Structures are given as C-alpha cells and as structure tokens.
CSV table of C-alpha atoms in Angstrom, one decimal:
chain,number,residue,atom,x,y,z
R,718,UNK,CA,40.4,-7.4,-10.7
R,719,UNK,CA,38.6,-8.9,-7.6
R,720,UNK,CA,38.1,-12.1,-10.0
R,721,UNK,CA,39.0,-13.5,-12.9
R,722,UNK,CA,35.6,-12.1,-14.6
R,723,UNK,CA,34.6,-9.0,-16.1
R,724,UNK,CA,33.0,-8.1,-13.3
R,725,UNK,CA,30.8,-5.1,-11.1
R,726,UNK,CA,31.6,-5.0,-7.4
R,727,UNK,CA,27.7,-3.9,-6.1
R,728,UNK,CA,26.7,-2.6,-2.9
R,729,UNK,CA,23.0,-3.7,-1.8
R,730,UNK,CA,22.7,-0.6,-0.4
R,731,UNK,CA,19.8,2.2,0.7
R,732,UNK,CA,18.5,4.5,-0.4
R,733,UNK,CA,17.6,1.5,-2.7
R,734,UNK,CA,17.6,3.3,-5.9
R,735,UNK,CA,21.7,3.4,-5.7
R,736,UNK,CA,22.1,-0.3,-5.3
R,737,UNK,CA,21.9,-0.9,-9.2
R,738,UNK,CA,23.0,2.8,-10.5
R,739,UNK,CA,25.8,2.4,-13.1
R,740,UNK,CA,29.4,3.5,-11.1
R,741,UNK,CA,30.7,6.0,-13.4
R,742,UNK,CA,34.5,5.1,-14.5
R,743,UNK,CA,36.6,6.1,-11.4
R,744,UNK,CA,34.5,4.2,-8.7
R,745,UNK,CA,34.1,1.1,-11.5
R,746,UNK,CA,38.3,0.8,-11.2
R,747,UNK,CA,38.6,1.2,-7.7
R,748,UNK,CA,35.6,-1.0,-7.1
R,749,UNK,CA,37.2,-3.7,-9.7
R,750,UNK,CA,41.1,-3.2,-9.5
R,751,UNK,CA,41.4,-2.4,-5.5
R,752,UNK,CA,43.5,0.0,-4.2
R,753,UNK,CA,45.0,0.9,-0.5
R,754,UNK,CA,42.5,0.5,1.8
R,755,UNK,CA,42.3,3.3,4.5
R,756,UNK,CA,40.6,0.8,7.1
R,757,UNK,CA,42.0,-2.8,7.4
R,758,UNK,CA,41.4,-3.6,10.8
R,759,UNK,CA,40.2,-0.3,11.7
R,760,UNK,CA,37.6,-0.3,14.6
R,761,UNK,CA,34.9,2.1,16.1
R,762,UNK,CA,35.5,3.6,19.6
R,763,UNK,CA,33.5,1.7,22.1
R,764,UNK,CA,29.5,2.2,22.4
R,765,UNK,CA,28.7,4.1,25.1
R,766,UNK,CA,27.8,2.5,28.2
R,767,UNK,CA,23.8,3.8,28.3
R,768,UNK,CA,22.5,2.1,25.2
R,769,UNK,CA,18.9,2.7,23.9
R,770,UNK,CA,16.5,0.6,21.8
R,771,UNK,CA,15.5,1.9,18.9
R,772,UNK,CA,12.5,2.4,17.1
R,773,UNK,CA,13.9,0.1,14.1
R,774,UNK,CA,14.7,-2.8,16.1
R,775,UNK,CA,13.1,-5.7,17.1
R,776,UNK,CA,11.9,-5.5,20.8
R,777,UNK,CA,13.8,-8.7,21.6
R,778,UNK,CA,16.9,-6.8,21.3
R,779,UNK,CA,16.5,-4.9,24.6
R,780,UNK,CA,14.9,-8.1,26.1
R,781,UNK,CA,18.5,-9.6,25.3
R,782,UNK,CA,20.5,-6.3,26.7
R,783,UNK,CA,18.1,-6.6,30.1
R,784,UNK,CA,19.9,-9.9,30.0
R,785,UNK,CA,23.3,-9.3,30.1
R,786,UNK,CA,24.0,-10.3,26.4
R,787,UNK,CA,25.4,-7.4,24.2
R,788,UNK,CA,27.8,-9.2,22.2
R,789,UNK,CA,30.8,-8.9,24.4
R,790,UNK,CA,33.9,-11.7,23.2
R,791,UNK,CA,32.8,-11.7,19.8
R,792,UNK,CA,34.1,-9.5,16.6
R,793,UNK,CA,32.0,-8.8,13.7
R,794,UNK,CA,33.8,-7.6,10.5
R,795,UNK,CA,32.3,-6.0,8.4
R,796,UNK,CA,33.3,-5.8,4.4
R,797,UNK,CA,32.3,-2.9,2.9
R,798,UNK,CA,32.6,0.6,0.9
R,799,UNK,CA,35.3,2.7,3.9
R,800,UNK,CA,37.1,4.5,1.2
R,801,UNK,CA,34.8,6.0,-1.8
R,802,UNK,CA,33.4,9.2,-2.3
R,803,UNK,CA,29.7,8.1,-2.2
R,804,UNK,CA,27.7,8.7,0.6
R,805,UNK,CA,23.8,9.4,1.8
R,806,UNK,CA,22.1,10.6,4.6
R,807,UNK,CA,20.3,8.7,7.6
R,808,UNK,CA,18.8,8.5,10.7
R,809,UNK,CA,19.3,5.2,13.2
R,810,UNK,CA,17.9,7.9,16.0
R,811,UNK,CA,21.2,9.5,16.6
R,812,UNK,CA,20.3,12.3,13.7
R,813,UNK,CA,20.7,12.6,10.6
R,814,UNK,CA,23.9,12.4,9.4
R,815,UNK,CA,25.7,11.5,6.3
R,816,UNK,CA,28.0,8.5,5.5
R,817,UNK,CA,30.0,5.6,2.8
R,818,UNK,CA,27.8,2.8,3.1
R,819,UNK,CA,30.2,0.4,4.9
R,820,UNK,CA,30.2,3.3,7.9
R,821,UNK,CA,26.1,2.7,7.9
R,822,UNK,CA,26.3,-0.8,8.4
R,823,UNK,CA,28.8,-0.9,10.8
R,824,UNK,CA,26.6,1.7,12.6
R,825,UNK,CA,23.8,-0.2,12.8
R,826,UNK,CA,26.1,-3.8,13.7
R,827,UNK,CA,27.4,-1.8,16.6
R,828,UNK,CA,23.9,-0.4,17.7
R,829,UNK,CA,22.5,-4.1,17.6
R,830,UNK,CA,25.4,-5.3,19.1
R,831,UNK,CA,27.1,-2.5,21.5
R,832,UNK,CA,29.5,-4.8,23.7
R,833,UNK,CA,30.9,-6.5,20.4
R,834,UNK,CA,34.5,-5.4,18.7
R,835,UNK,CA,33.8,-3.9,15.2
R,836,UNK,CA,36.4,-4.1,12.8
R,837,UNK,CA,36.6,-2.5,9.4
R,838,UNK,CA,37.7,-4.3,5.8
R,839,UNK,CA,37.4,-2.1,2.7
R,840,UNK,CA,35.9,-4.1,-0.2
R,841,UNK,CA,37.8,-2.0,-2.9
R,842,UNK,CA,41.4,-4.2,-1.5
R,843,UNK,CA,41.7,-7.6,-2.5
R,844,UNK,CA,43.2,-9.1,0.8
R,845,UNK,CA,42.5,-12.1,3.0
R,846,UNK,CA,40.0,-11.5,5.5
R,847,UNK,CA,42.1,-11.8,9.0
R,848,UNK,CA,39.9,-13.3,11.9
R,849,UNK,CA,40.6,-12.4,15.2
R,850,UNK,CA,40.2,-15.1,18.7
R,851,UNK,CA,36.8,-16.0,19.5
R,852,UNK,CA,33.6,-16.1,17.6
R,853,UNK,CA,33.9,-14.4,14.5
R,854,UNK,CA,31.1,-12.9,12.0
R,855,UNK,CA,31.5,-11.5,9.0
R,856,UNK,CA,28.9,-9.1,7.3
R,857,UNK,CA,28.6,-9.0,3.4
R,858,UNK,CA,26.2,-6.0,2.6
R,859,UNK,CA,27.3,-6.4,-1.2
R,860,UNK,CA,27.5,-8.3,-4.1
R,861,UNK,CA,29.6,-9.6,-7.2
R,862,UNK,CA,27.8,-10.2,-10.5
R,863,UNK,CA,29.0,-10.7,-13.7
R,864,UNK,CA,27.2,-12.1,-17.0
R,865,UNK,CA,25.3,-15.1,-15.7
R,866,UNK,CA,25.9,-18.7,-17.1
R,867,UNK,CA,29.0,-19.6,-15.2
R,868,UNK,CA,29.4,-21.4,-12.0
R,869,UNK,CA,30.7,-20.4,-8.8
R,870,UNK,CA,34.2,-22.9,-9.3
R,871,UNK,CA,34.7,-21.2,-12.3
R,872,UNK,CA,36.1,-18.2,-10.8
R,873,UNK,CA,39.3,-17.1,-10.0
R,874,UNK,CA,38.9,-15.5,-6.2
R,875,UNK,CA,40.4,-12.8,-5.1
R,876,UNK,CA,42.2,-13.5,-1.8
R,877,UNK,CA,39.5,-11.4,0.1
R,878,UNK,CA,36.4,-13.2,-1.4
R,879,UNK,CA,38.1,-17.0,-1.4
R,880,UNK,CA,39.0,-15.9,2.3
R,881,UNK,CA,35.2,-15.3,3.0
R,882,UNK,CA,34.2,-18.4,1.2
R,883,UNK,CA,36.3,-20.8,2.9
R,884,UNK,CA,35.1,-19.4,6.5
R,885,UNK,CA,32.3,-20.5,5.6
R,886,UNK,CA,32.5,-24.0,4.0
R,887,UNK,CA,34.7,-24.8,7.2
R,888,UNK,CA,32.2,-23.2,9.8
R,889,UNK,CA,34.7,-20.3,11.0
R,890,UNK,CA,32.8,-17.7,10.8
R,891,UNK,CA,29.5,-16.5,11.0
R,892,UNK,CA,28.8,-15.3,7.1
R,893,UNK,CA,25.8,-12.6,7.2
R,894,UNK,CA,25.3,-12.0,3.3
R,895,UNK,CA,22.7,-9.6,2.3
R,896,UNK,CA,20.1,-11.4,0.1
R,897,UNK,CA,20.1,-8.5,-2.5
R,898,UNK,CA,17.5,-5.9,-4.3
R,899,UNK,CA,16.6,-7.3,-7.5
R,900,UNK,CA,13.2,-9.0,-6.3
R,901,UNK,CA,14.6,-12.1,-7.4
R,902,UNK,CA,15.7,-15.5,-6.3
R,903,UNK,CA,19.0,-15.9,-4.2
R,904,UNK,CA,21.6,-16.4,-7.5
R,905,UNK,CA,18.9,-15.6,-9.7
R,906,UNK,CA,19.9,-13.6,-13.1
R,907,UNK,CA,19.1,-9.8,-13.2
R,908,UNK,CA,19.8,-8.0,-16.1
R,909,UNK,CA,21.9,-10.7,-17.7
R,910,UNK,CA,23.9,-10.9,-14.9
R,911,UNK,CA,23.8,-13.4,-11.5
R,912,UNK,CA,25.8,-12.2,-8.2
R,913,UNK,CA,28.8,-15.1,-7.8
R,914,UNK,CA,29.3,-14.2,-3.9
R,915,UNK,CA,25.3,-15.4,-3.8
R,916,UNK,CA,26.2,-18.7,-5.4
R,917,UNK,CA,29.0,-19.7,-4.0
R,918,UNK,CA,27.9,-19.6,-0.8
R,919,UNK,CA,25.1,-21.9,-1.2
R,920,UNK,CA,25.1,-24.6,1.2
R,921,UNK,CA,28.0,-23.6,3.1
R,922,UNK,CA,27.4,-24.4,6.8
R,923,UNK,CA,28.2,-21.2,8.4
R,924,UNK,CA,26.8,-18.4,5.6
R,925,UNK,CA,22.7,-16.7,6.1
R,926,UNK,CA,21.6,-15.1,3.3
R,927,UNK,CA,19.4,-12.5,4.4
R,928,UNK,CA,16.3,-10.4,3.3
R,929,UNK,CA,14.3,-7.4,4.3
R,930,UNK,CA,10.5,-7.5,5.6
R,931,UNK,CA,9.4,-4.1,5.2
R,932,UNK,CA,8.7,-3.9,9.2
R,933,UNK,CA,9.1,-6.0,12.1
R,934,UNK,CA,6.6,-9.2,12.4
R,935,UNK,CA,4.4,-9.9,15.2
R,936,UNK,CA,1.8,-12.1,15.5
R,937,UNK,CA,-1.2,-9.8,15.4
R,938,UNK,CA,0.3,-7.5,12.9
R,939,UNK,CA,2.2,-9.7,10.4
R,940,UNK,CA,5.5,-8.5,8.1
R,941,UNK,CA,6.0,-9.3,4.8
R,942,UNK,CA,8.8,-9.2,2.3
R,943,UNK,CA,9.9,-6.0,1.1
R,944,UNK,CA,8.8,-5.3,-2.7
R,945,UNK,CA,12.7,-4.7,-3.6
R,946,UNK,CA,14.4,-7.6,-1.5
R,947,UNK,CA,15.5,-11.3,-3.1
R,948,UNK,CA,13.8,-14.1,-1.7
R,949,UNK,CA,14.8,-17.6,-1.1
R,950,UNK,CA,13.5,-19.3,-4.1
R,951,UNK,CA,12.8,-23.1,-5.0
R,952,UNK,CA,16.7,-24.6,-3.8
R,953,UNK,CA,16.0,-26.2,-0.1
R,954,UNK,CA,19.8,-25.5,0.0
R,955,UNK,CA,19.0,-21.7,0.3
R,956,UNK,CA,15.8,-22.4,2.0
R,957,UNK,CA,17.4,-23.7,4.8
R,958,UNK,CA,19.9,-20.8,5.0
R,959,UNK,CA,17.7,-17.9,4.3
R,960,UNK,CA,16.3,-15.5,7.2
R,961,UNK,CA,14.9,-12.2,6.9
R,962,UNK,CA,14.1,-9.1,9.5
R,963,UNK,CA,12.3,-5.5,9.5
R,964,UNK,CA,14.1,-2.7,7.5
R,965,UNK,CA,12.0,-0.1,8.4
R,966,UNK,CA,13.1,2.7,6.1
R,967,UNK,CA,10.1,4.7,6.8
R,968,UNK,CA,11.8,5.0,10.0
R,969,UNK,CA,15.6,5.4,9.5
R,970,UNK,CA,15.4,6.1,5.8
R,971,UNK,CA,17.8,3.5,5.1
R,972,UNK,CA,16.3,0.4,2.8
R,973,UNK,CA,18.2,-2.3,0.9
R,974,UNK,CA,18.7,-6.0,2.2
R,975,UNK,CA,22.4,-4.4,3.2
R,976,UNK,CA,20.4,-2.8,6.2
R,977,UNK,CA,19.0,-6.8,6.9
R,978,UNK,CA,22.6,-8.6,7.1
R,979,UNK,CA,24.1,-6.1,9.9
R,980,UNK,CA,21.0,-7.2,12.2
R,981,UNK,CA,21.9,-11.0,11.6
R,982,UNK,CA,25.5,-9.6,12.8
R,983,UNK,CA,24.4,-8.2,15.5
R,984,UNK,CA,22.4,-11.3,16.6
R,985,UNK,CA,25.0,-13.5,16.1
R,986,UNK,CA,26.9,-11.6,18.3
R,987,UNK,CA,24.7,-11.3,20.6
R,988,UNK,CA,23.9,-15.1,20.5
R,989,UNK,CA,27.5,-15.7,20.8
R,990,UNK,CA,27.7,-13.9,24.1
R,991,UNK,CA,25.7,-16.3,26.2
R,992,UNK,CA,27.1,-19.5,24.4
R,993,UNK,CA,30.6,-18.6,24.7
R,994,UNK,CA,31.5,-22.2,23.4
R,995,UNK,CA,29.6,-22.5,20.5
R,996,UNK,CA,31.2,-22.8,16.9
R,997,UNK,CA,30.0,-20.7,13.8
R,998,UNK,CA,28.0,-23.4,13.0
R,999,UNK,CA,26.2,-23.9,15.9
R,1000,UNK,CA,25.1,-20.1,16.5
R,1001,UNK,CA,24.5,-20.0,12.8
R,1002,UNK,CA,22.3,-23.2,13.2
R,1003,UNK,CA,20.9,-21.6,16.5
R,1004,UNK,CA,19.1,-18.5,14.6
R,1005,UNK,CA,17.9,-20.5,11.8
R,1006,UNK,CA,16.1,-23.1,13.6
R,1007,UNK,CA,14.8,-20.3,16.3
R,1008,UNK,CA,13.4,-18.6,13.2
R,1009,UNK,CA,9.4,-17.8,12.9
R,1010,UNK,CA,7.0,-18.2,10.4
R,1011,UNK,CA,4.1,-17.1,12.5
R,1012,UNK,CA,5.0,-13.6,12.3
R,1013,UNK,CA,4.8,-13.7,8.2
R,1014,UNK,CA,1.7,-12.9,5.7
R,1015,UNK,CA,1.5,-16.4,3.9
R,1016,UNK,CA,4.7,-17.7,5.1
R,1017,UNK,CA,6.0,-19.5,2.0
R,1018,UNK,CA,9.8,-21.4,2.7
R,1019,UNK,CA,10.5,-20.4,-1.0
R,1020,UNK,CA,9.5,-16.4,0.3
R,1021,UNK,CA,11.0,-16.6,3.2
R,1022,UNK,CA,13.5,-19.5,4.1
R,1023,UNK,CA,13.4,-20.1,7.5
R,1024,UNK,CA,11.2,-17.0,8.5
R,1025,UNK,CA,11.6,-14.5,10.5
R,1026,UNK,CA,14.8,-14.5,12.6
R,1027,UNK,CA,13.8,-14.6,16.5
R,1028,UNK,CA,16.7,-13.2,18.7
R,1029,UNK,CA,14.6,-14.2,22.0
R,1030,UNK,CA,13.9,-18.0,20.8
R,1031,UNK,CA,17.9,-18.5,19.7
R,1032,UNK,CA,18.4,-17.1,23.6
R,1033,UNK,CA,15.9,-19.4,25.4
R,1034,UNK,CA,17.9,-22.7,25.3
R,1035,UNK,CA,20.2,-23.6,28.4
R,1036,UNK,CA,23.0,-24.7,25.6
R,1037,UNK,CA,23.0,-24.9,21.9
R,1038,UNK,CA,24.5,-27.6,19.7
C-alpha cells in the first residue's frame, strides 16, 4: 500500500466530476498496491522551437518567452496517472485529443514551460523520487486521503511520497501541490476523510499549494476562486504557501486544481531560468511574495493565500534571495 493506511490514491483531476468518482476494484489496487511503472524517468520530445501563447494562459507568460526565459536548465517532474486505463478529452489549442491525466499535466507543464526537461513518475509505483542537476520542481496534481483524525507523522510513507516530503522540508525542490476540489480548506475533512499529502506538507519551505480562479485576474476585470477548488483557510502556515491562477475550462475544457499546480511548474521553471543560482527556496519564496491580491474579488488571505501568482513581478528583480 502507498501507506501504512487504508487508503484512496485521488487524482484532482478535470473534468471535475471524476476527481471524487469511486475507482472501481482494479484501478483501487493498482492505485493502492503499485505496480511496474511504464514511465520512470520517461520524458516528452522537445517543444518545438515556434511556441504560441495560448488563450488559457496568463499574458505574462509570453511577456517572459519575449524575454529569453523558457525554463531552459531546470526539470519539472511530474507525479502522476502514466499507466491507467482512464482517460478524457481536451483542448490546450493543439485539438482535441484524448489522454491519462498525468499526460494532460505534463502537457500543459511543457506548454508553460517549453525550454524545461519534463520527466515522467507514475503515481501507481511506490519508488523514491530521483532528482536530476539543477533546479528541480516537482508537480503533485493528486491527493492521498484516508479517514481523517490522524496526523501526518502518523503515517508510514511510501518511498515515493516520504521522497516528496523530504524535498520539501529541506528546500530541494520546488513542490507544486494541487490545492484540491472539495471546496474546502487545505487538510480540511471531506467526506470523513482528509488528504495526508495536503497535511504534511504544511509549512515545508519549498511546497505551494495551489488553487484554481475560474479565469485569469486583471485589475479591471477581477478573478475569483473557482466554486469546486480548496482554499487556504484560517492556518497562516498555509496562508503563506497558498497561490492560485486561472483554469479556464470554458476554454480548454480541463477544470480541477490539477490543471492550477502544472502552471506553478511551469513558472517555477521559468523563474528558475533567469536566476540560475537560486535554491528551491528562494524561487519558491520568489512567486509567493510576487503574488497579487489586486487582481481578486474581495481578496481574503484565508480565500486566497498569497493571491494571485504574478509570473512578471517574480521576473522584475535584478536577483532574488
């Protein structure tokens, strides 16, 4: 089991409705009792050279590429769903097409990100999380719950999760955890049940938990948080490491705070590439304090954390520390 709980292995996934479905019996063991993976340390051919902003994105994204920052020197890994049989259907502007739910994130990583190395790890094994040289980030579209009432140094970690959560307390990677889609507080209880991943990251140096507006923010046309997406909630210790961007399903079709941490990725990435000396830490650091709040309908830290991450105000400083 991937810990020493009864316990459901959840992706917080779009189309929204399948982020809580029961997992019928066969996806429950693989999801629970891991497997061979058919992607560790897999990656994605390279992005093409031309790149194209999106509709979905933030306009500070090209503002960044105009730059010269793309995301080049830095991998994102993303943990996720590479092996099931579950997939939907999308659109990031490429088409429609139809994929497993770690192959969407990755997707959208990649498009954020182009010039970054994207590497696969499938969620269903229960290995370590390798890092590679250079700045690392590591995206968590998914969540663990079991019956709530415990405490995160209760459980007994798989390899792969106790990897993730050290990274973290130690500042070695960037850790880019989808908030979740229970319209709850981060480690709140949902159906009897609280998401462990959620709690024990709490107040680890280098982890964002991360939430979905339901567009992009600006100042004359202001976001705010998406009906289905967890919020920060009353703990300054998630307040202070809680961010949240546009998913704009109307758009892509794709909704769920899973399509909210693969932006994060992508900015730290991006971040990464112009401060080629920072730590984890400090580009984590970097896109929470460059956050907004002027962007937000009644911008509320317990709502919203830290606000709106601003890729364009992380960018502006000479240096970061």
């Amino acid at each position: 089991m991937k810990f020493g709980l009864a316990v459901a292995l959840v992706i917080l996934s779009a189309p929204f409705a399948s982020a809580q479905e029961a997992l019928d019996a066969d996806e429950m063991a693989a999801l629970c009792h891991g497997g061979g993976s058919i992607c560790v340390s897999a990656t994605i051919p390279a992005a093409p050279a031309a790149q194209t902003v999106q509709n979905w994105m933030s306009p500070d994204v090209g503002a960044a590429w105009a730059a010269g920052y793309k995301g080049k020197g830095v991998t994102i890994t993303m943990v996720d769903d590479f092996s099931s049989s579950s997939r939907f259907s999308g659109n990031f502007g490429l088409g429609v097409q139809t994929q497993r739910h770690g192959e969407w994130t990755r997707e959208e990583a990649s498009m954020v990100a182009p010039l970054a190395t994207i590497k696969s790890k499938d969620f269903t094994t229960s290995s370590y999380v390798p890092l590679a040289s250079g700045l690392n980030v590591l995206n968590l579209s998914y969540g663990m719950y079991a019956k709530a009432g415990y405490s995160s140094n209760q459980i007994g970690w798989a390899p792969e999760e106790a990897s993730i959560i050290s990274y973290a307390t130690r500042g070695m990677a960037v850790v880019s955890k989808a908030a979740g889609n229970d319209s709850v507080a981060v480690g709140g209880v949902t159906g009897g049940q609280q998401d462990y991943l959620d709690l024990a990251l709490i107040g680890k140096p280098s982890a964002i938990f991360v939430g979905a507006l339901s567009t992009n923010g600006t100042t004359s046309n202001k976001a705010q948080l998406a009906w289905y997406s967890n919020y920060a909630g009353s703990s300054t210790a998630v307040q202070s490491h809680f961010l949240v961007v546009g998913v704009t399903g109307d758009k892509t079709g794709l909704y769920g705070t899973s399509f909210a941490a693969p932006i994060i990725s992508g900015y730290a990435a991006i971040i990464g590439s112009k401060f080629t000396k920072a730590t984890p830490t400090q580009i984590t650091n970097d896109l929470l304090n460059a956050a907004r709040t002027d962007t937000l309908v009644n911008y509320n830290p317990s709502v919203y954390g830290k606000g709106e991450a601003s890729l364009s105000r992380a960018l502006a400083p000479v240096a970061i520390r």
